[in-house]
Amino acid sequence: MKKTLILAALIGLTATPAQAEHWDVIGSKLKDGCSMGTYMAIVKDFNEWGKAHGYKATILTPIQDRDLETFWWIGRTKDAATFGAAWDAWRDAMADPNSTEAKLQARFDKCSVDNSRSGYDAW
């Protein structure tokens, strides 16, 4: 019985490691003249782009916080590799000012300013 228990524990320790979801966290503020409704329309269009890349963004707006102007972009992918591939596609498309990505980025730039960005593994 003891050998069986030890064998089961060893098999459990060598099982495939869990993959962490990747979170892309960006703190932003709206520019004068841009509303949260306008920003959310851009996010909706971004999420349409993101579907093909396994990336989805959710926006957190503060209700209680010492900084009520900063809102949080929480971008999620199934893992860091998927995030990296999406980032590569986004970055590479910036070379073409007529690309969907460049047009979306121009809309984001007109509406908001980013003040922080972090990446996290979410288990």
CSV table of N, CA, C and O in Angstrom, one decimal:
chain,number,residue,atom,x,y,z
A,1,MET,N,0.8,-1.2,0.0
A,1,MET,CA,0.0,0.0,0.0
A,1,MET,C,0.9,1.3,0.0
A,1,MET,O,0.6,2.2,-0.7
A,2,LYS,N,1.9,1.2,0.8
A,2,LYS,CA,2.8,2.4,0.9
A,2,LYS,C,3.5,2.7,-0.5
A,2,LYS,O,3.6,3.8,-0.9
A,3,LYS,N,3.9,1.6,-1.2
A,3,LYS,CA,4.5,1.8,-2.5
A,3,LYS,C,3.5,2.4,-3.5
A,3,LYS,O,3.9,3.2,-4.3
A,4,THR,N,2.3,1.9,-3.4
A,4,THR,CA,1.2,2.5,-4.3
A,4,THR,C,1.0,3.9,-4.1
A,4,THR,O,0.9,4.7,-5.0
A,5,LEU,N,1.0,4.3,-2.8
A,5,LEU,CA,0.8,5.7,-2.4
A,5,LEU,C,2.0,6.6,-2.9
A,5,LEU,O,1.7,7.7,-3.4
A,6,ILE,N,3.2,6.1,-2.7
A,6,ILE,CA,4.3,6.9,-3.2
A,6,ILE,C,4.3,7.0,-4.7
A,6,ILE,O,4.6,8.0,-5.3
A,7,LEU,N,4.0,5.9,-5.4
A,7,LEU,CA,3.9,5.9,-6.9
A,7,LEU,C,2.8,6.9,-7.3
A,7,LEU,O,3.1,7.7,-8.3
A,8,ALA,N,1.7,6.9,-6.7
A,8,ALA,CA,0.6,7.9,-7.1
A,8,ALA,C,1.1,9.3,-6.8
A,8,ALA,O,0.8,10.2,-7.7
A,9,ALA,N,1.8,9.6,-5.7
A,9,ALA,CA,2.3,10.9,-5.5
A,9,ALA,C,3.3,11.3,-6.5
A,9,ALA,O,3.3,12.5,-7.0
A,10,LEU,N,4.2,10.5,-6.9
A,10,LEU,CA,5.2,10.8,-8.0
A,10,LEU,C,4.5,11.1,-9.3
A,10,LEU,O,4.9,12.0,-10.0
A,11,ILE,N,3.5,10.3,-9.7
A,11,ILE,CA,2.8,10.5,-10.9
A,11,ILE,C,2.1,11.9,-10.9
A,11,ILE,O,2.1,12.6,-11.8
A,12,GLY,N,1.5,12.2,-9.7
A,12,GLY,CA,0.8,13.5,-9.6
A,12,GLY,C,1.8,14.6,-9.7
A,12,GLY,O,1.5,15.7,-10.2
A,13,LEU,N,3.0,14.5,-9.2
A,13,LEU,CA,4.0,15.6,-9.3
A,13,LEU,C,4.6,15.7,-10.7
A,13,LEU,O,5.0,16.8,-11.0
A,14,THR,N,4.5,14.7,-11.5
A,14,THR,CA,5.1,14.8,-12.8
A,14,THR,C,4.0,15.0,-13.9
A,14,THR,O,4.3,15.0,-15.1
A,15,ALA,N,2.8,15.2,-13.5
A,15,ALA,CA,1.7,15.5,-14.4
A,15,ALA,C,2.0,16.8,-15.2
A,15,ALA,O,2.7,17.6,-14.7
A,16,THR,N,1.3,17.0,-16.3
A,16,THR,CA,1.5,18.2,-17.1
A,16,THR,C,1.2,19.4,-16.2
A,16,THR,O,0.2,19.5,-15.6
A,17,PRO,N,2.1,20.4,-16.2
A,17,PRO,CA,1.9,21.6,-15.4
A,17,PRO,C,0.7,22.4,-16.0
A,17,PRO,O,0.5,22.4,-17.2
A,18,ALA,N,0.0,23.1,-15.1
A,18,ALA,CA,-1.1,23.9,-15.4
A,18,ALA,C,-0.6,25.1,-16.2
A,18,ALA,O,0.5,25.6,-15.9
A,19,GLN,N,-1.3,25.5,-17.2
A,19,GLN,CA,-1.0,26.8,-17.9
A,19,GLN,C,-1.7,27.9,-17.3
A,19,GLN,O,-2.9,27.9,-17.0
A,20,ALA,N,-1.0,29.0,-17.1
A,20,ALA,CA,-1.6,30.2,-16.5
A,20,ALA,C,-2.2,31.0,-17.7
A,20,ALA,O,-1.6,31.2,-18.7
A,21,GLU,N,-3.4,31.6,-17.4
A,21,GLU,CA,-3.9,32.6,-18.3
A,21,GLU,C,-3.1,33.8,-18.2
A,21,GLU,O,-2.5,34.1,-17.2
A,22,HIS,N,-2.9,34.6,-19.3
A,22,HIS,CA,-2.1,35.8,-19.3
A,22,HIS,C,-3.1,37.0,-19.2
A,22,HIS,O,-4.1,37.1,-19.9
A,23,TRP,N,-2.8,38.0,-18.3
A,23,TRP,CA,-3.5,39.2,-18.1
A,23,TRP,C,-2.6,40.4,-18.5
A,23,TRP,O,-1.5,40.5,-18.0
A,24,ASP,N,-3.1,41.2,-19.4
A,24,ASP,CA,-2.5,42.4,-19.9
A,24,ASP,C,-3.2,43.5,-19.2
A,24,ASP,O,-4.4,43.8,-19.5
A,25,VAL,N,-2.6,44.2,-18.2
A,25,VAL,CA,-3.3,45.2,-17.4
A,25,VAL,C,-2.8,46.6,-17.7
A,25,VAL,O,-1.6,46.9,-17.5
A,26,ILE,N,-3.6,47.5,-18.2
A,26,ILE,CA,-3.2,48.8,-18.6
A,26,ILE,C,-4.1,49.8,-17.8
A,26,ILE,O,-5.3,49.8,-17.9
A,27,GLY,N,-3.4,50.7,-17.2
A,27,GLY,CA,-4.2,51.8,-16.5
A,27,GLY,C,-4.2,53.0,-17.5
A,27,GLY,O,-3.2,53.4,-18.0
A,28,SER,N,-5.4,53.6,-17.6
A,28,SER,CA,-5.6,54.7,-18.6
A,28,SER,C,-6.5,55.7,-18.1
A,28,SER,O,-7.3,55.5,-17.1
A,29,LYS,N,-6.4,56.9,-18.7
A,29,LYS,CA,-7.4,58.0,-18.4
A,29,LYS,C,-7.9,58.5,-19.7
A,29,LYS,O,-7.2,58.5,-20.7
A,30,LEU,N,-9.1,59.0,-19.6
A,30,LEU,CA,-9.8,59.6,-20.8
A,30,LEU,C,-9.2,61.0,-21.1
A,30,LEU,O,-8.9,61.7,-20.1
A,31,LYS,N,-9.0,61.3,-22.3
A,31,LYS,CA,-8.6,62.7,-22.7
A,31,LYS,C,-9.9,63.6,-22.7
A,31,LYS,O,-11.0,63.1,-22.9
A,32,ASP,N,-9.7,64.8,-22.6
A,32,ASP,CA,-10.8,65.8,-22.6
A,32,ASP,C,-11.5,65.6,-23.9
A,32,ASP,O,-10.9,65.5,-25.0
A,33,GLY,N,-12.8,65.6,-23.8
A,33,GLY,CA,-13.7,65.5,-25.0
A,33,GLY,C,-14.0,64.1,-25.4
A,33,GLY,O,-14.8,63.8,-26.3
A,34,CYS,N,-13.4,63.1,-24.7
A,34,CYS,CA,-13.8,61.7,-25.0
A,34,CYS,C,-14.6,61.1,-23.8
A,34,CYS,O,-14.2,61.2,-22.7
A,35,SER,N,-15.6,60.5,-24.1
A,35,SER,CA,-16.5,59.9,-23.1
A,35,SER,C,-16.2,58.4,-22.9
A,35,SER,O,-15.6,57.8,-23.8
A,36,MET,N,-16.6,57.8,-21.8
A,36,MET,CA,-16.5,56.4,-21.6
A,36,MET,C,-17.2,55.6,-22.7
A,36,MET,O,-16.8,54.6,-23.1
A,37,GLY,N,-18.4,56.1,-23.1
A,37,GLY,CA,-19.1,55.5,-24.2
A,37,GLY,C,-18.4,55.4,-25.5
A,37,GLY,O,-18.4,54.4,-26.1
A,38,THR,N,-17.7,56.5,-25.8
A,38,THR,CA,-16.8,56.5,-27.0
A,38,THR,C,-15.7,55.5,-26.9
A,38,THR,O,-15.4,54.7,-27.8
A,39,TYR,N,-15.1,55.5,-25.7
A,39,TYR,CA,-14.0,54.5,-25.5
A,39,TYR,C,-14.5,53.1,-25.6
A,39,TYR,O,-13.8,52.3,-26.2
A,40,MET,N,-15.6,52.8,-25.0
A,40,MET,CA,-16.1,51.4,-25.0
A,40,MET,C,-16.5,51.0,-26.4
A,40,MET,O,-16.4,49.8,-26.7
A,41,ALA,N,-16.9,51.9,-27.3
A,41,ALA,CA,-17.1,51.6,-28.7
A,41,ALA,C,-15.8,51.1,-29.3
A,41,ALA,O,-15.8,50.2,-30.2
A,42,ILE,N,-14.7,51.8,-29.0
A,42,ILE,CA,-13.4,51.4,-29.5
A,42,ILE,C,-13.0,50.0,-29.0
A,42,ILE,O,-12.6,49.1,-29.7
A,43,VAL,N,-13.3,49.8,-27.7
A,43,VAL,CA,-13.0,48.5,-27.1
A,43,VAL,C,-13.8,47.4,-27.8
A,43,VAL,O,-13.3,46.3,-28.1
A,44,LYS,N,-15.1,47.7,-28.1
A,44,LYS,CA,-15.9,46.7,-28.8
A,44,LYS,C,-15.3,46.3,-30.1
A,44,LYS,O,-15.2,45.1,-30.5
A,45,ASP,N,-14.8,47.3,-30.9
A,45,ASP,CA,-14.2,47.0,-32.1
A,45,ASP,C,-12.9,46.3,-32.0
A,45,ASP,O,-12.5,45.4,-32.7
A,46,PHE,N,-12.1,46.7,-30.9
A,46,PHE,CA,-10.9,45.9,-30.6
A,46,PHE,C,-11.2,44.5,-30.3
A,46,PHE,O,-10.5,43.6,-30.8
A,47,ASN,N,-12.2,44.2,-29.5
A,47,ASN,CA,-12.5,42.8,-29.2
A,47,ASN,C,-12.9,42.0,-30.4
A,47,ASN,O,-12.7,40.8,-30.5
A,48,GLU,N,-13.5,42.6,-31.4
A,48,GLU,CA,-13.8,42.0,-32.7
A,48,GLU,C,-12.4,41.5,-33.3
A,48,GLU,O,-12.3,40.4,-33.8
A,49,TRP,N,-11.5,42.4,-33.3
A,49,TRP,CA,-10.1,42.1,-33.8
A,49,TRP,C,-9.5,41.0,-33.0
A,49,TRP,O,-8.9,40.0,-33.5
A,50,GLY,N,-9.7,41.1,-31.7
A,50,GLY,CA,-9.1,40.2,-30.7
A,50,GLY,C,-9.5,38.7,-30.8
A,50,GLY,O,-8.8,37.8,-30.5
A,51,LYS,N,-10.8,38.5,-31.3
A,51,LYS,CA,-11.3,37.2,-31.4
A,51,LYS,C,-10.4,36.3,-32.2
A,51,LYS,O,-10.1,35.1,-31.9
A,52,ALA,N,-9.9,36.8,-33.3
A,52,ALA,CA,-9.0,36.0,-34.2
A,52,ALA,C,-7.6,35.7,-33.6
A,52,ALA,O,-6.9,34.8,-34.0
A,53,HIS,N,-7.3,36.4,-32.5
A,53,HIS,CA,-6.0,36.3,-31.9
A,53,HIS,C,-6.1,35.8,-30.4
A,53,HIS,O,-5.1,35.7,-29.7
A,54,GLY,N,-7.3,35.3,-30.0
A,54,GLY,CA,-7.5,34.7,-28.7
A,54,GLY,C,-7.3,35.7,-27.6
A,54,GLY,O,-6.9,35.4,-26.5
A,55,TYR,N,-7.6,37.0,-27.8
A,55,TYR,CA,-7.5,38.1,-26.9
A,55,TYR,C,-8.8,38.8,-26.7
A,55,TYR,O,-9.5,39.1,-27.6
A,56,LYS,N,-9.2,39.0,-25.4
A,56,LYS,CA,-10.4,39.7,-25.1
A,56,LYS,C,-10.1,40.7,-23.9
A,56,LYS,O,-9.5,40.4,-23.0
A,57,ALA,N,-10.6,41.9,-24.1
A,57,ALA,CA,-10.4,43.0,-23.1
A,57,ALA,C,-11.7,43.2,-22.4
A,57,ALA,O,-12.8,43.2,-23.0
A,58,THR,N,-11.6,43.5,-21.1
A,58,THR,CA,-12.7,43.9,-20.2
A,58,THR,C,-12.2,45.2,-19.6
A,58,THR,O,-11.0,45.3,-19.2
A,59,ILE,N,-13.0,46.2,-19.4
A,59,ILE,CA,-12.7,47.5,-18.8
A,59,ILE,C,-13.2,47.5,-17.4
A,59,ILE,O,-14.4,47.3,-17.2
A,60,LEU,N,-12.4,47.9,-16.4
A,60,LEU,CA,-12.8,48.1,-15.0
A,60,LEU,C,-12.8,49.6,-14.7
A,60,LEU,O,-11.8,50.2,-15.0
A,61,THR,N,-13.9,50.1,-14.3
A,61,THR,CA,-14.0,51.5,-13.9
A,61,THR,C,-14.2,51.6,-12.4
A,61,THR,O,-14.9,50.8,-11.8
A,62,PRO,N,-13.5,52.5,-11.8
A,62,PRO,CA,-13.5,52.6,-10.3
A,62,PRO,C,-14.8,53.2,-9.8
A,62,PRO,O,-15.4,54.1,-10.4
A,63,ILE,N,-15.3,52.6,-8.8
A,63,ILE,CA,-16.4,53.1,-8.0
A,63,ILE,C,-15.9,53.8,-6.7
A,63,ILE,O,-16.4,54.8,-6.3
A,64,GLN,N,-15.0,53.0,-6.1
A,64,GLN,CA,-14.4,53.5,-4.9
A,64,GLN,C,-12.9,53.3,-5.0
A,64,GLN,O,-12.4,52.2,-5.2
A,65,ASP,N,-12.1,54.4,-5.0
A,65,ASP,CA,-10.7,54.4,-5.2
A,65,ASP,C,-10.1,55.7,-4.9
A,65,ASP,O,-10.8,56.7,-5.1
A,66,ARG,N,-8.8,55.8,-4.6
A,66,ARG,CA,-8.3,57.1,-4.3
A,66,ARG,C,-8.1,57.9,-5.7
A,66,ARG,O,-7.9,59.1,-5.7
A,67,ASP,N,-8.1,57.1,-6.8
A,67,ASP,CA,-7.9,57.7,-8.1
A,67,ASP,C,-9.2,57.3,-8.9
A,67,ASP,O,-9.2,56.2,-9.5
A,68,LEU,N,-10.1,58.2,-9.0
A,68,LEU,CA,-11.4,57.8,-9.7
A,68,LEU,C,-11.3,58.1,-11.2
A,68,LEU,O,-12.3,57.8,-11.9
A,69,GLU,N,-10.2,58.6,-11.7
A,69,GLU,CA,-10.1,58.9,-13.1
A,69,GLU,C,-9.4,57.8,-13.9
A,69,GLU,O,-9.6,57.7,-15.1
A,70,THR,N,-8.6,57.0,-13.2
A,70,THR,CA,-7.9,55.9,-13.9
A,70,THR,C,-8.8,54.7,-14.0
A,70,THR,O,-9.4,54.2,-13.0
A,71,PHE,N,-9.0,54.1,-15.2
A,71,PHE,CA,-9.7,52.9,-15.4
A,71,PHE,C,-8.7,51.9,-15.9
A,71,PHE,O,-7.6,52.2,-16.3
A,72,TRP,N,-9.1,50.6,-15.8
A,72,TRP,CA,-8.2,49.5,-16.1
A,72,TRP,C,-8.7,48.6,-17.2
A,72,TRP,O,-9.8,48.1,-17.2
A,73,TRP,N,-7.8,48.4,-18.1
A,73,TRP,CA,-7.9,47.5,-19.2
A,73,TRP,C,-7.4,46.2,-18.8
A,73,TRP,O,-6.3,46.1,-18.4
A,74,ILE,N,-8.2,45.1,-18.8
A,74,ILE,CA,-7.8,43.8,-18.4
A,74,ILE,C,-7.9,42.9,-19.7
A,74,ILE,O,-9.0,42.5,-20.1
A,75,GLY,N,-6.8,42.7,-20.4
A,75,GLY,CA,-6.8,41.9,-21.6
A,75,GLY,C,-6.4,40.5,-21.2
A,75,GLY,O,-5.5,40.3,-20.4
A,76,ARG,N,-7.2,39.5,-21.7
A,76,ARG,CA,-6.9,38.1,-21.3
A,76,ARG,C,-6.7,37.2,-22.5
A,76,ARG,O,-7.4,37.4,-23.5
A,77,THR,N,-5.7,36.4,-22.4
A,77,THR,CA,-5.4,35.3,-23.4
A,77,THR,C,-5.2,34.0,-22.6
A,77,THR,O,-5.0,34.1,-21.4
A,78,LYS,N,-5.3,32.9,-23.3
A,78,LYS,CA,-5.2,31.6,-22.6
A,78,LYS,C,-3.9,31.4,-22.0
A,78,LYS,O,-3.7,30.6,-21.1
A,79,ASP,N,-2.8,32.0,-22.5
A,79,ASP,CA,-1.5,31.9,-22.0
A,79,ASP,C,-0.6,33.0,-22.6
A,79,ASP,O,-1.0,33.8,-23.4
A,80,ALA,N,0.6,33.1,-22.1
A,80,ALA,CA,1.5,34.1,-22.5
A,80,ALA,C,1.9,34.0,-24.0
A,80,ALA,O,2.1,35.0,-24.6
A,81,ALA,N,2.0,32.8,-24.5
A,81,ALA,CA,2.4,32.6,-25.9
A,81,ALA,C,1.3,33.2,-26.8
A,81,ALA,O,1.6,33.8,-27.8
A,82,THR,N,0.1,33.0,-26.4
A,82,THR,CA,-1.0,33.6,-27.2
A,82,THR,C,-1.0,35.1,-27.1
A,82,THR,O,-1.2,35.8,-28.2
A,83,PHE,N,-0.7,35.6,-26.0
A,83,PHE,CA,-0.6,37.1,-25.9
A,83,PHE,C,0.6,37.6,-26.8
A,83,PHE,O,0.4,38.5,-27.5
A,84,GLY,N,1.7,36.9,-26.7
A,84,GLY,CA,2.9,37.3,-27.6
A,84,GLY,C,2.5,37.3,-29.0
A,84,GLY,O,2.9,38.2,-29.8
A,85,ALA,N,1.8,36.3,-29.5
A,85,ALA,CA,1.4,36.2,-30.9
A,85,ALA,C,0.5,37.3,-31.3
A,85,ALA,O,0.6,37.9,-32.3
A,86,ALA,N,-0.5,37.6,-30.4
A,86,ALA,CA,-1.4,38.7,-30.6
A,86,ALA,C,-0.6,40.1,-30.7
A,86,ALA,O,-0.8,40.9,-31.5
A,87,TRP,N,0.3,40.2,-29.7
A,87,TRP,CA,1.1,41.5,-29.7
A,87,TRP,C,1.9,41.6,-30.9
A,87,TRP,O,2.0,42.7,-31.5
A,88,ASP,N,2.5,40.5,-31.4
A,88,ASP,CA,3.3,40.6,-32.6
A,88,ASP,C,2.5,41.0,-33.8
A,88,ASP,O,2.9,41.8,-34.6
A,89,ALA,N,1.3,40.4,-33.9
A,89,ALA,CA,0.4,40.8,-35.0
A,89,ALA,C,0.0,42.3,-34.9
A,89,ALA,O,0.0,43.0,-36.0
A,90,TRP,N,-0.3,42.7,-33.7
A,90,TRP,CA,-0.7,44.1,-33.5
A,90,TRP,C,0.5,45.1,-33.9
A,90,TRP,O,0.3,46.0,-34.7
A,91,ARG,N,1.6,44.8,-33.3
A,91,ARG,CA,2.8,45.6,-33.6
A,91,ARG,C,3.2,45.6,-35.0
A,91,ARG,O,3.5,46.7,-35.6
A,92,ASP,N,3.2,44.5,-35.6
A,92,ASP,CA,3.7,44.4,-37.0
A,92,ASP,C,2.7,45.1,-38.0
A,92,ASP,O,3.1,45.7,-39.0
A,93,ALA,N,1.4,45.2,-37.6
A,93,ALA,CA,0.4,45.8,-38.5
A,93,ALA,C,0.6,47.4,-38.4
A,93,ALA,O,0.0,48.0,-39.3
A,94,MET,N,1.2,47.9,-37.4
A,94,MET,CA,1.4,49.3,-37.3
A,94,MET,C,2.2,49.9,-38.4
A,94,MET,O,2.1,51.1,-38.7
A,95,ALA,N,2.9,49.1,-39.2
A,95,ALA,CA,3.7,49.6,-40.3
A,95,ALA,C,2.8,50.1,-41.4
A,95,ALA,O,3.2,50.9,-42.3
A,96,ASP,N,1.5,49.6,-41.4
A,96,ASP,CA,0.6,50.0,-42.5
A,96,ASP,C,-0.5,50.9,-41.8
A,96,ASP,O,-1.3,50.4,-41.1
A,97,PRO,N,-0.4,52.2,-42.1
A,97,PRO,CA,-1.4,53.1,-41.5
A,97,PRO,C,-2.8,52.8,-41.9
A,97,PRO,O,-3.7,53.3,-41.2
A,98,ASN,N,-3.1,52.0,-42.9
A,98,ASN,CA,-4.4,51.7,-43.3
A,98,ASN,C,-4.9,50.4,-42.7
A,98,ASN,O,-6.0,50.0,-43.0
A,99,SER,N,-4.1,49.7,-41.9
A,99,SER,CA,-4.5,48.5,-41.3
A,99,SER,C,-5.6,48.7,-40.2
A,99,SER,O,-5.7,49.8,-39.6
A,100,THR,N,-6.3,47.7,-39.9
A,100,THR,CA,-7.3,47.7,-38.9
A,100,THR,C,-6.7,48.1,-37.6
A,100,THR,O,-7.2,48.9,-36.8
A,101,GLU,N,-5.5,47.5,-37.3
A,101,GLU,CA,-4.8,47.7,-36.0
A,101,GLU,C,-4.4,49.2,-35.9
A,101,GLU,O,-4.6,49.8,-34.8
A,102,ALA,N,-3.8,49.7,-37.0
A,102,ALA,CA,-3.4,51.1,-36.9
A,102,ALA,C,-4.5,52.1,-36.7
A,102,ALA,O,-4.4,53.1,-36.0
A,103,LYS,N,-5.6,51.8,-37.4
A,103,LYS,CA,-6.8,52.6,-37.3
A,103,LYS,C,-7.4,52.6,-35.8
A,103,LYS,O,-7.8,53.6,-35.3
A,104,LEU,N,-7.4,51.4,-35.3
A,104,LEU,CA,-7.9,51.2,-33.9
A,104,LEU,C,-6.9,52.0,-32.9
A,104,LEU,O,-7.4,52.7,-32.0
A,105,GLN,N,-5.6,51.8,-33.1
A,105,GLN,CA,-4.7,52.5,-32.3
A,105,GLN,C,-4.8,54.0,-32.4
A,105,GLN,O,-4.8,54.7,-31.3
A,106,ALA,N,-5.1,54.5,-33.5
A,106,ALA,CA,-5.3,56.0,-33.7
A,106,ALA,C,-6.5,56.4,-32.9
A,106,ALA,O,-6.5,57.5,-32.3
A,107,ARG,N,-7.6,55.6,-32.9
A,107,ARG,CA,-8.8,55.9,-32.1
A,107,ARG,C,-8.5,55.9,-30.6
A,107,ARG,O,-8.9,56.8,-29.9
A,108,PHE,N,-7.7,54.9,-30.2
A,108,PHE,CA,-7.4,54.8,-28.8
A,108,PHE,C,-6.5,56.1,-28.4
A,108,PHE,O,-6.8,56.7,-27.4
A,109,ASP,N,-5.6,56.4,-29.2
A,109,ASP,CA,-4.7,57.6,-28.9
A,109,ASP,C,-5.5,58.9,-28.9
A,109,ASP,O,-5.1,59.7,-28.1
A,110,LYS,N,-6.5,59.0,-29.7
A,110,LYS,CA,-7.3,60.2,-29.7
A,110,LYS,C,-8.2,60.3,-28.4
A,110,LYS,O,-8.5,61.4,-27.9
A,111,CYS,N,-8.5,59.2,-27.8
A,111,CYS,CA,-9.5,59.1,-26.7
A,111,CYS,C,-8.9,59.0,-25.4
A,111,CYS,O,-9.4,59.4,-24.4
A,112,SER,N,-7.7,58.4,-25.3
A,112,SER,CA,-7.2,58.0,-23.9
A,112,SER,C,-5.6,58.1,-23.9
A,112,SER,O,-5.0,58.1,-24.9
A,113,VAL,N,-5.1,58.2,-22.7
A,113,VAL,CA,-3.7,58.1,-22.5
A,113,VAL,C,-3.4,57.0,-21.4
A,113,VAL,O,-4.1,56.9,-20.4
A,114,ASP,N,-2.4,56.2,-21.7
A,114,ASP,CA,-2.1,55.1,-20.8
A,114,ASP,C,-1.0,55.6,-19.8
A,114,ASP,O,-0.1,56.3,-20.2
A,115,ASN,N,-1.2,55.2,-18.6
A,115,ASN,CA,-0.2,55.6,-17.6
A,115,ASN,C,0.5,54.5,-16.9
A,115,ASN,O,1.4,54.7,-16.1
A,116,SER,N,0.1,53.2,-17.2
A,116,SER,CA,0.8,52.1,-16.7
A,116,SER,C,0.5,50.8,-17.5
A,116,SER,O,-0.6,50.8,-18.1
A,117,ARG,N,1.4,49.9,-17.5
A,117,ARG,CA,1.1,48.6,-18.2
A,117,ARG,C,1.8,47.5,-17.5
A,117,ARG,O,3.0,47.6,-17.2
A,118,SER,N,1.1,46.4,-17.2
A,118,SER,CA,1.7,45.3,-16.5
A,118,SER,C,1.2,44.0,-17.2
A,118,SER,O,0.1,44.0,-17.7
A,119,GLY,N,2.0,42.9,-17.0
A,119,GLY,CA,1.5,41.6,-17.5
A,119,GLY,C,1.6,40.6,-16.3
A,119,GLY,O,2.5,40.7,-15.5
A,120,TYR,N,0.6,39.7,-16.2
A,120,TYR,CA,0.4,38.8,-15.1
A,120,TYR,C,0.1,37.4,-15.6
A,120,TYR,O,-0.7,37.3,-16.6
A,121,ASP,N,0.6,36.4,-14.9
A,121,ASP,CA,0.1,35.1,-15.1
A,121,ASP,C,-1.1,34.9,-14.1
A,121,ASP,O,-0.9,35.2,-12.9
A,122,ALA,N,-2.2,34.5,-14.5
A,122,ALA,CA,-3.4,34.3,-13.6
A,122,ALA,C,-3.7,32.8,-13.6
A,122,ALA,O,-4.0,32.2,-14.6
A,123,TRP,N,-3.5,32.2,-12.4
A,123,TRP,CA,-3.7,30.8,-12.2
A,123,TRP,C,-5.1,30.4,-11.8
A,123,TRP,O,-5.7,31.1,-11.1
